CSV table of N, CA and C in Angstrom, one decimal:
chain,number,residue,atom,x,y,z
A,70,MET,N,0.8,-1.2,0.0
A,70,MET,CA,0.0,0.0,0.0
A,70,MET,C,0.9,1.3,0.0
A,71,VAL,N,1.9,1.2,0.8
A,71,VAL,CA,2.8,2.4,0.9
A,71,VAL,C,3.5,2.5,-0.5
A,72,ARG,N,3.9,1.4,-1.1
A,72,ARG,CA,4.6,1.5,-2.4
A,72,ARG,C,3.7,2.1,-3.5
A,73,ALA,N,2.4,1.8,-3.6
A,73,ALA,CA,1.5,2.3,-4.6
A,73,ALA,C,1.4,3.8,-4.4
A,74,ARG,N,1.3,4.3,-3.2
A,74,ARG,CA,1.2,5.7,-2.9
A,74,ARG,C,2.5,6.4,-3.3
A,75,ALA,N,3.6,5.8,-3.1
A,75,ALA,CA,4.9,6.5,-3.5
A,75,ALA,C,5.0,6.6,-5.0
A,76,ASN,N,4.5,5.7,-5.8
A,76,ASN,CA,4.5,5.8,-7.2
A,76,ASN,C,3.6,6.9,-7.8
A,77,ALA,N,2.6,7.2,-7.0
A,77,ALA,CA,1.6,8.2,-7.4
A,77,ALA,C,2.0,9.6,-7.0
A,78,ALA,N,3.1,9.8,-6.3
A,78,ALA,CA,3.5,11.1,-5.8
A,78,ALA,C,3.8,12.1,-7.0
A,79,GLY,N,3.2,13.3,-6.9
A,79,GLY,CA,3.4,14.3,-8.0
A,79,GLY,C,2.4,14.2,-9.1
A,80,PHE,N,1.6,13.2,-9.1
A,80,PHE,CA,0.6,13.0,-10.2
A,80,PHE,C,-0.4,14.2,-10.2
A,81,LEU,N,-0.8,14.6,-9.0
A,81,LEU,CA,-1.8,15.7,-8.9
A,81,LEU,C,-1.2,17.0,-9.5
A,82,LEU,N,0.1,17.2,-9.3
A,82,LEU,CA,0.8,18.4,-9.8
A,82,LEU,C,0.8,18.4,-11.3
A,83,ILE,N,1.0,17.2,-11.9
A,83,ILE,CA,1.0,17.1,-13.4
A,83,ILE,C,-0.4,17.3,-13.9
A,84,GLU,N,-1.4,16.8,-13.2
A,84,GLU,CA,-2.8,17.0,-13.7
A,84,GLU,C,-3.1,18.5,-13.6
A,85,ALA,N,-2.7,19.2,-12.6
A,85,ALA,CA,-3.0,20.6,-12.5
A,85,ALA,C,-2.2,21.4,-13.6
A,86,LEU,N,-1.0,21.0,-13.9
A,86,LEU,CA,-0.3,21.7,-15.0
A,86,LEU,C,-0.9,21.5,-16.3
A,87,VAL,N,-1.4,20.3,-16.6
A,87,VAL,CA,-2.1,20.0,-17.9
A,87,VAL,C,-3.4,20.8,-17.9
A,88,ALA,N,-4.1,20.9,-16.8
A,88,ALA,CA,-5.4,21.6,-16.8
A,88,ALA,C,-5.1,23.1,-17.1
A,89,LEU,N,-4.0,23.6,-16.5
A,89,LEU,CA,-3.6,25.0,-16.6
A,89,LEU,C,-3.2,25.3,-18.1
A,90,LEU,N,-2.5,24.4,-18.7
A,90,LEU,CA,-2.1,24.5,-20.1
A,90,LEU,C,-3.4,24.5,-21.0
A,91,LEU,N,-4.3,23.6,-20.8
A,91,LEU,CA,-5.5,23.6,-21.6
A,91,LEU,C,-6.4,24.9,-21.4
A,92,PHE,N,-6.5,25.4,-20.2
A,92,PHE,CA,-7.2,26.6,-19.9
A,92,PHE,C,-6.5,27.8,-20.6
A,93,SER,N,-5.2,27.8,-20.6
A,93,SER,CA,-4.4,28.9,-21.2
A,93,SER,C,-4.6,28.9,-22.7
A,94,LEU,N,-4.6,27.7,-23.3
A,94,LEU,CA,-4.9,27.6,-24.8
A,94,LEU,C,-6.3,28.1,-25.1
A,95,GLY,N,-7.3,27.8,-24.3
A,95,GLY,CA,-8.6,28.2,-24.5
A,95,GLY,C,-8.7,29.8,-24.4
A,96,VAL,N,-8.1,30.4,-23.4
A,96,VAL,CA,-8.1,31.8,-23.3
A,96,VAL,C,-7.4,32.5,-24.5
A,97,LEU,N,-6.3,31.9,-24.9
A,97,LEU,CA,-5.6,32.5,-26.1
A,97,LEU,C,-6.5,32.4,-27.4
A,98,GLY,N,-7.2,31.3,-27.5
A,98,GLY,CA,-8.1,31.1,-28.6
A,98,GLY,C,-9.2,32.2,-28.6
A,99,MET,N,-9.7,32.5,-27.4
A,99,MET,CA,-10.8,33.5,-27.3
A,99,MET,C,-10.3,34.9,-27.6
A,100,VAL,N,-9.1,35.2,-27.2
A,100,VAL,CA,-8.5,36.5,-27.5
A,100,VAL,C,-8.3,36.6,-29.0
A,101,ALA,N,-7.8,35.6,-29.6
A,101,ALA,CA,-7.6,35.6,-31.1
A,101,ALA,C,-8.9,35.8,-31.8
A,102,LEU,N,-10.0,35.1,-31.3
A,102,LEU,CA,-11.3,35.2,-31.9
A,102,LEU,C,-11.8,36.7,-31.8
A,103,GLN,N,-11.6,37.3,-30.6
A,103,GLN,CA,-12.1,38.6,-30.4
A,103,GLN,C,-11.3,39.6,-31.3
A,104,ALA,N,-10.0,39.4,-31.5
A,104,ALA,CA,-9.3,40.3,-32.3
A,104,ALA,C,-9.7,40.2,-33.8
A,105,ARG,N,-10.0,39.0,-34.2
A,105,ARG,CA,-10.5,38.8,-35.6
A,105,ARG,C,-11.9,39.4,-35.8
A,106,ALA,N,-12.7,39.3,-34.8
A,106,ALA,CA,-14.1,39.9,-34.9
A,106,ALA,C,-14.0,41.4,-35.0
A,107,SER,N,-13.0,42.0,-34.3
A,107,SER,CA,-12.8,43.5,-34.3
A,107,SER,C,-12.4,43.9,-35.7
A,108,GLN,N,-11.4,43.1,-36.3
A,108,GLN,CA,-11.0,43.4,-37.7
A,108,GLN,C,-12.1,43.3,-38.7
A,109,GLU,N,-12.9,42.3,-38.6
A,109,GLU,CA,-14.0,42.1,-39.5
A,109,GLU,C,-15.1,43.2,-39.4
A,110,SER,N,-15.3,43.6,-38.1
A,110,SER,CA,-16.2,44.7,-37.9
A,110,SER,C,-15.8,46.0,-38.6
A,111,LEU,N,-14.5,46.3,-38.5
A,111,LEU,CA,-13.9,47.5,-39.1
A,111,LEU,C,-14.0,47.3,-40.6
A,112,SER,N,-13.7,46.2,-41.1
A,112,SER,CA,-13.8,45.9,-42.6
A,112,SER,C,-15.3,46.1,-43.1
A,113,SER,N,-16.2,45.7,-42.3
A,113,SER,CA,-17.6,45.8,-42.7
A,113,SER,C,-18.0,47.3,-42.7
A,114,GLU,N,-17.5,48.0,-41.7
A,114,GLU,CA,-17.8,49.5,-41.6
A,114,GLU,C,-17.2,50.2,-42.9
A,115,TYR,N,-16.0,49.8,-43.3
A,115,TYR,CA,-15.4,50.4,-44.5
A,115,TYR,C,-16.2,50.1,-45.7
A,116,ARG,N,-16.7,48.9,-45.8
A,116,ARG,CA,-17.5,48.5,-47.0
A,116,ARG,C,-18.8,49.3,-47.0
A,117,ALA,N,-19.4,49.5,-45.9
A,117,ALA,CA,-20.7,50.3,-45.8
A,117,ALA,C,-20.4,51.8,-46.2
A,118,LYS,N,-19.3,52.3,-45.8
A,118,LYS,CA,-18.9,53.7,-46.1
A,118,LYS,C,-18.6,53.8,-47.6
A,119,ALA,N,-18.0,52.8,-48.2
A,119,ALA,CA,-17.7,52.8,-49.6
A,119,ALA,C,-19.1,52.8,-50.4
A,120,ALA,N,-20.0,52.0,-50.0
A,120,ALA,CA,-21.3,51.9,-50.6
A,120,ALA,C,-22.0,53.3,-50.5
A,121,LEU,N,-21.9,53.9,-49.4
A,121,LEU,CA,-22.5,55.3,-49.2
A,121,LEU,C,-21.9,56.3,-50.1
A,122,LEU,N,-20.6,56.2,-50.3
A,122,LEU,CA,-19.9,57.2,-51.2
A,122,LEU,C,-20.3,56.9,-52.7
A,123,ALA,N,-20.4,55.6,-53.1
A,123,ALA,CA,-20.8,55.3,-54.4
A,123,ALA,C,-22.3,55.7,-54.6
A,124,ASN,N,-23.1,55.5,-53.6
A,124,ASN,CA,-24.5,55.9,-53.7
A,124,ASN,C,-24.7,57.4,-53.9
A,125,GLU,N,-23.7,58.2,-53.3
A,125,GLU,CA,-23.8,59.6,-53.4
A,125,GLU,C,-23.6,60.0,-54.9
A,126,LEU,N,-22.7,59.4,-55.6
A,126,LEU,CA,-22.5,59.7,-57.0
A,126,LEU,C,-23.7,59.2,-57.9
A,127,VAL,N,-24.3,58.0,-57.5
A,127,VAL,CA,-25.5,57.5,-58.2
A,127,VAL,C,-26.6,58.5,-58.0
A,128,THR,N,-26.8,59.1,-56.9
A,128,THR,CA,-27.8,60.1,-56.6
A,128,THR,C,-27.6,61.3,-57.5
A,129,THR,N,-26.4,61.7,-57.7
A,129,THR,CA,-26.1,62.9,-58.5
A,129,THR,C,-26.5,62.5,-60.0
A,130,MET,N,-26.1,61.3,-60.4
A,130,MET,CA,-26.5,60.9,-61.8
A,130,MET,C,-28.0,60.9,-62.0
A,131,TRP,N,-28.7,60.3,-61.1
A,131,TRP,CA,-30.2,60.3,-61.2
A,131,TRP,C,-30.8,61.7,-61.2
A,132,ALA,N,-30.2,62.6,-60.4
A,132,ALA,CA,-30.7,64.0,-60.3
A,132,ALA,C,-30.5,64.7,-61.6
A,133,ASN,N,-29.4,64.4,-62.3
A,133,ASN,CA,-29.0,65.1,-63.6
A,133,ASN,C,-29.5,64.3,-64.8
A,134,LEU,N,-30.2,63.1,-64.5
A,134,LEU,CA,-30.7,62.3,-65.6
A,134,LEU,C,-29.6,61.9,-66.6
A,135,SER,N,-28.4,61.6,-66.1
A,135,SER,CA,-27.3,61.2,-67.0
A,135,SER,C,-26.4,60.3,-66.2
A,136,THR,N,-25.9,59.2,-66.9
A,136,THR,CA,-24.9,58.4,-66.3
A,136,THR,C,-23.5,58.6,-66.9
A,137,ASP,N,-23.5,59.6,-67.8
A,137,ASP,CA,-22.2,59.9,-68.5
A,137,ASP,C,-21.3,60.7,-67.6
A,138,CYS,N,-20.5,60.0,-66.8
A,138,CYS,CA,-19.7,60.8,-65.8
A,138,CYS,C,-18.5,61.5,-66.4
A,139,ALA,N,-18.2,61.1,-67.6
A,139,ALA,CA,-17.0,61.7,-68.2
A,139,ALA,C,-17.3,63.1,-68.7
A,140,THR,N,-18.4,63.3,-69.3
A,140,THR,CA,-18.7,64.6,-69.9
A,140,THR,C,-19.7,65.4,-69.2
A,141,THR,N,-21.0,64.9,-69.1
A,141,THR,CA,-22.1,65.6,-68.5
A,141,THR,C,-21.8,65.9,-67.0
A,142,LEU,N,-21.3,65.0,-66.3
A,142,LEU,CA,-21.1,65.1,-64.8
A,142,LEU,C,-19.7,65.4,-64.4
A,143,SER,N,-18.9,66.0,-65.3
A,143,SER,CA,-17.4,66.1,-65.0
A,143,SER,C,-17.2,67.0,-63.7
A,144,SER,N,-17.9,68.1,-63.6
A,144,SER,CA,-17.6,68.9,-62.4
A,144,SER,C,-18.1,68.2,-61.1
A,145,GLN,N,-19.3,67.6,-61.2
A,145,GLN,CA,-19.7,66.8,-60.0
A,145,GLN,C,-18.8,65.6,-59.7
A,146,LEU,N,-18.3,65.0,-60.7
A,146,LEU,CA,-17.3,63.9,-60.5
A,146,LEU,C,-16.1,64.3,-59.8
A,147,THR,N,-15.6,65.5,-60.2
A,147,THR,CA,-14.4,66.0,-59.5
A,147,THR,C,-14.6,66.3,-58.1
A,148,VAL,N,-15.8,66.9,-57.7
A,148,VAL,CA,-16.1,67.1,-56.3
A,148,VAL,C,-16.2,65.8,-55.6
A,149,TRP,N,-16.9,64.8,-56.2
A,149,TRP,CA,-17.1,63.5,-55.6
A,149,TRP,C,-15.7,62.8,-55.3
A,150,LYS,N,-14.8,62.9,-56.3
A,150,LYS,CA,-13.5,62.2,-56.2
A,150,LYS,C,-12.7,62.9,-55.0
A,151,THR,N,-12.9,64.2,-54.9
A,151,THR,CA,-12.2,64.9,-53.8
A,151,THR,C,-12.8,64.5,-52.4
A,152,THR,N,-14.1,64.3,-52.4
A,152,THR,CA,-14.7,63.8,-51.2
A,152,THR,C,-14.3,62.4,-50.8
A,153,VAL,N,-14.2,61.5,-51.8
A,153,VAL,CA,-13.7,60.2,-51.6
A,153,VAL,C,-12.2,60.2,-51.1
A,154,ALA,N,-11.4,61.0,-51.7
A,154,ALA,CA,-10.0,61.0,-51.4
A,154,ALA,C,-9.7,61.7,-50.0
A,155,THR,N,-10.6,62.4,-49.5
A,155,THR,CA,-10.4,63.1,-48.2
A,155,THR,C,-10.0,62.1,-47.1
A,156,SER,N,-8.9,62.3,-46.4
A,156,SER,CA,-8.5,61.3,-45.4
A,156,SER,C,-9.4,61.3,-44.2
A,157,GLU,N,-9.3,60.2,-43.5
A,157,GLU,CA,-10.1,60.1,-42.2
A,157,GLU,C,-9.7,61.2,-41.3
A,158,ALA,N,-8.5,61.5,-41.2
A,158,ALA,CA,-8.0,62.5,-40.3
A,158,ALA,C,-8.6,63.9,-40.6
A,159,ASP,N,-9.0,64.1,-41.8
A,159,ASP,CA,-9.6,65.4,-42.3
A,159,ASP,C,-11.1,65.3,-42.4
A,160,GLY,N,-11.7,64.3,-41.8
A,160,GLY,CA,-13.1,64.1,-41.8
A,160,GLY,C,-13.7,63.2,-42.9
A,161,GLY,N,-12.8,62.6,-43.7
A,161,GLY,CA,-13.3,61.7,-44.7
A,161,GLY,C,-13.8,60.4,-44.2
A,162,LEU,N,-14.3,59.6,-45.0
A,162,LEU,CA,-15.0,58.3,-44.6
A,162,LEU,C,-14.0,57.1,-44.7
A,163,LEU,N,-13.1,57.1,-45.6
A,163,LEU,CA,-12.3,55.9,-45.9
A,163,LEU,C,-10.8,56.3,-45.8
A,164,PRO,N,-9.9,55.4,-45.4
A,164,PRO,CA,-8.5,55.6,-45.4
A,164,PRO,C,-7.9,55.3,-46.8
A,165,ASN,N,-7.0,56.2,-47.2
A,165,ASN,CA,-6.3,55.9,-48.5
A,165,ASN,C,-7.2,55.6,-49.6
A,166,ALA,N,-8.3,56.4,-49.8
A,166,ALA,CA,-9.3,56.0,-50.8
A,166,ALA,C,-9.2,56.8,-52.1
A,167,THR,N,-9.7,56.2,-53.1
A,167,THR,CA,-9.8,56.8,-54.5
A,167,THR,C,-11.2,56.4,-55.0
A,168,GLY,N,-11.7,57.3,-55.9
A,168,GLY,CA,-12.9,57.0,-56.6
A,168,GLY,C,-12.8,57.1,-58.1
A,169,ALA,N,-13.5,56.3,-58.8
A,169,ALA,CA,-13.4,56.3,-60.3
A,169,ALA,C,-14.8,56.0,-60.8
A,170,CYS,N,-15.1,56.6,-62.0
A,170,CYS,CA,-16.3,56.3,-62.7
A,170,CYS,C,-16.0,56.1,-64.2
A,171,ALA,N,-16.5,55.0,-64.8
A,171,ALA,CA,-16.3,54.8,-66.2
A,171,ALA,C,-17.6,54.6,-66.8
A,172,TYR,N,-17.8,55.2,-68.0
A,172,TYR,CA,-19.1,55.2,-68.7
A,172,TYR,C,-18.9,54.5,-70.0
A,173,SER,N,-19.8,53.6,-70.3
A,173,SER,CA,-19.8,52.9,-71.6
A,173,SER,C,-21.0,53.4,-72.4
A,174,SER,N,-20.6,54.1,-73.5
A,174,SER,CA,-21.6,54.7,-74.4
A,174,SER,C,-22.5,53.6,-75.1
A,175,THR,N,-21.9,52.5,-75.3
A,175,THR,CA,-22.6,51.4,-76.1
A,175,THR,C,-23.7,50.8,-75.2
A,176,THR,N,-23.5,50.6,-73.9
A,176,THR,CA,-24.5,50.0,-73.0
A,176,THR,C,-25.2,51.1,-72.2
A,177,GLY,N,-24.7,52.3,-72.1
A,177,GLY,CA,-25.3,53.3,-71.3
A,177,GLY,C,-25.2,53.1,-69.8
A,178,VAL,N,-24.2,52.3,-69.4
A,178,VAL,CA,-24.0,51.9,-68.0
A,178,VAL,C,-22.7,52.6,-67.5
A,179,ALA,N,-22.8,53.1,-66.3
A,179,ALA,CA,-21.7,53.7,-65.6
A,179,ALA,C,-21.2,52.7,-64.5
A,180,THR,N,-19.9,52.5,-64.4
A,180,THR,CA,-19.3,51.7,-63.4
A,180,THR,C,-18.6,52.6,-62.4
A,181,ILE,N,-19.1,52.5,-61.2
A,181,ILE,CA,-18.5,53.3,-60.1
A,181,ILE,C,-17.6,52.4,-59.2
A,182,THR,N,-16.4,52.8,-59.0
A,182,THR,CA,-15.5,52.0,-58.2
A,182,THR,C,-14.9,52.9,-57.1
A,183,VAL,N,-15.0,52.4,-55.8
A,183,VAL,CA,-14.4,53.1,-54.7
A,183,VAL,C,-13.3,52.1,-54.2
A,184,THR,N,-12.1,52.5,-54.1
A,184,THR,CA,-11.0,51.7,-53.6
A,184,THR,C,-10.4,52.3,-52.4
A,185,TRP,N,-10.0,51.5,-51.4
A,185,TRP,CA,-9.4,52.0,-50.2
A,185,TRP,C,-8.5,50.9,-49.6
A,186,LYS,N,-7.6,51.4,-48.8
A,186,LYS,CA,-6.6,50.5,-48.1
A,186,LYS,C,-6.6,50.9,-46.6
A,187,PRO,N,-7.0,50.0,-45.7
A,187,PRO,CA,-6.9,50.3,-44.3
A,187,PRO,C,-5.5,50.7,-43.8
A,188,VAL,N,-5.5,51.6,-42.8
A,188,VAL,CA,-4.2,52.0,-42.3
A,188,VAL,C,-3.4,50.8,-41.7
A,189,SER,N,-4.1,49.8,-41.2
A,189,SER,CA,-3.5,48.7,-40.5
A,189,SER,C,-3.0,47.7,-41.6
A,190,ALA,N,-3.3,47.9,-42.9
A,190,ALA,CA,-2.9,46.9,-43.9
A,190,ALA,C,-1.4,47.1,-44.2
A,191,LYS,N,-0.8,46.0,-44.5
A,191,LYS,CA,0.7,46.0,-44.9
A,191,LYS,C,0.8,46.6,-46.3
A,192,SER,N,2.0,47.1,-46.6
A,192,SER,CA,2.2,47.7,-48.0
A,192,SER,C,2.0,46.6,-49.1
A,193,THR,N,2.2,45.4,-48.8
A,193,THR,CA,2.1,44.3,-49.8
A,193,THR,C,0.6,43.8,-50.0
A,194,ASP,N,-0.3,44.2,-49.0
A,194,ASP,CA,-1.7,43.8,-49.1
A,194,ASP,C,-2.4,44.5,-50.3
A,195,THR,N,-3.3,43.9,-50.9
A,195,THR,CA,-4.1,44.5,-52.0
A,195,THR,C,-5.1,45.4,-51.4
A,196,SER,N,-5.5,46.4,-52.2
A,196,SER,CA,-6.6,47.3,-51.8
A,196,SER,C,-7.9,46.7,-51.8
A,197,ASN,N,-8.9,47.2,-51.1
A,197,ASN,CA,-10.2,46.8,-51.1
A,197,ASN,C,-11.0,47.6,-52.1
A,198,SER,N,-12.0,47.0,-52.8
A,198,SER,CA,-12.8,47.8,-53.7
A,198,SER,C,-14.3,47.5,-53.6
A,199,TYR,N,-15.0,48.5,-53.9
A,199,TYR,CA,-16.5,48.4,-54.0
A,199,TYR,C,-16.9,48.9,-55.3
A,200,VAL,N,-17.6,48.0,-56.1
A,200,VAL,CA,-17.9,48.4,-57.5
A,200,VAL,C,-19.4,48.3,-57.6
A,201,THR,N,-20.0,49.3,-58.3
A,201,THR,CA,-21.4,49.2,-58.6
A,201,THR,C,-21.7,49.7,-60.0
A,202,LYS,N,-22.7,49.3,-60.6
A,202,LYS,CA,-23.0,49.7,-62.0
A,202,LYS,C,-24.4,50.4,-62.0
A,203,VAL,N,-24.5,51.4,-62.8
A,203,VAL,CA,-25.7,52.2,-62.8
A,203,VAL,C,-26.1,52.4,-64.3
A,204,ALA,N,-27.4,52.3,-64.5
A,204,ALA,CA,-28.0,52.5,-65.9
A,204,ALA,C,-29.2,53.4,-65.7
A,205,GLN,N,-29.4,54.4,-66.5
A,205,GLN,CA,-30.6,55.2,-66.5
A,205,GLN,C,-31.7,54.5,-67.3
A,206,PRO,N,-32.9,54.5,-66.7
A,206,PRO,CA,-34.0,53.9,-67.5
A,206,PRO,C,-34.4,54.8,-68.7
């Protein structure tokens, strides 16, 4: 009986260390999950802001009854591009953003593209884009 107890000495300590290791891995997993959720939330916010900016130009097109952003809406397009390019620090909506509008005279469809790159992105990361197409009825 004494011999069996001597062989089991320290086993409780090993169990406690294994339990602590498993608990630590679980906590690290939860922290990583929270960090990823925060990143995705910010990404979603940027996509919504890009859609808002694109919709602003679409509204201008509908108000002027023209989707030809190259000629008819050139002055409004310049103002819109300036608004898109305004940095977040200066009250803009997106970081490192650019806006573009291309009109196809054959189809009568304008393609609006808003491109941005988050501040936290690496220089090698690709930019994010939001593209929408507009046609006047």
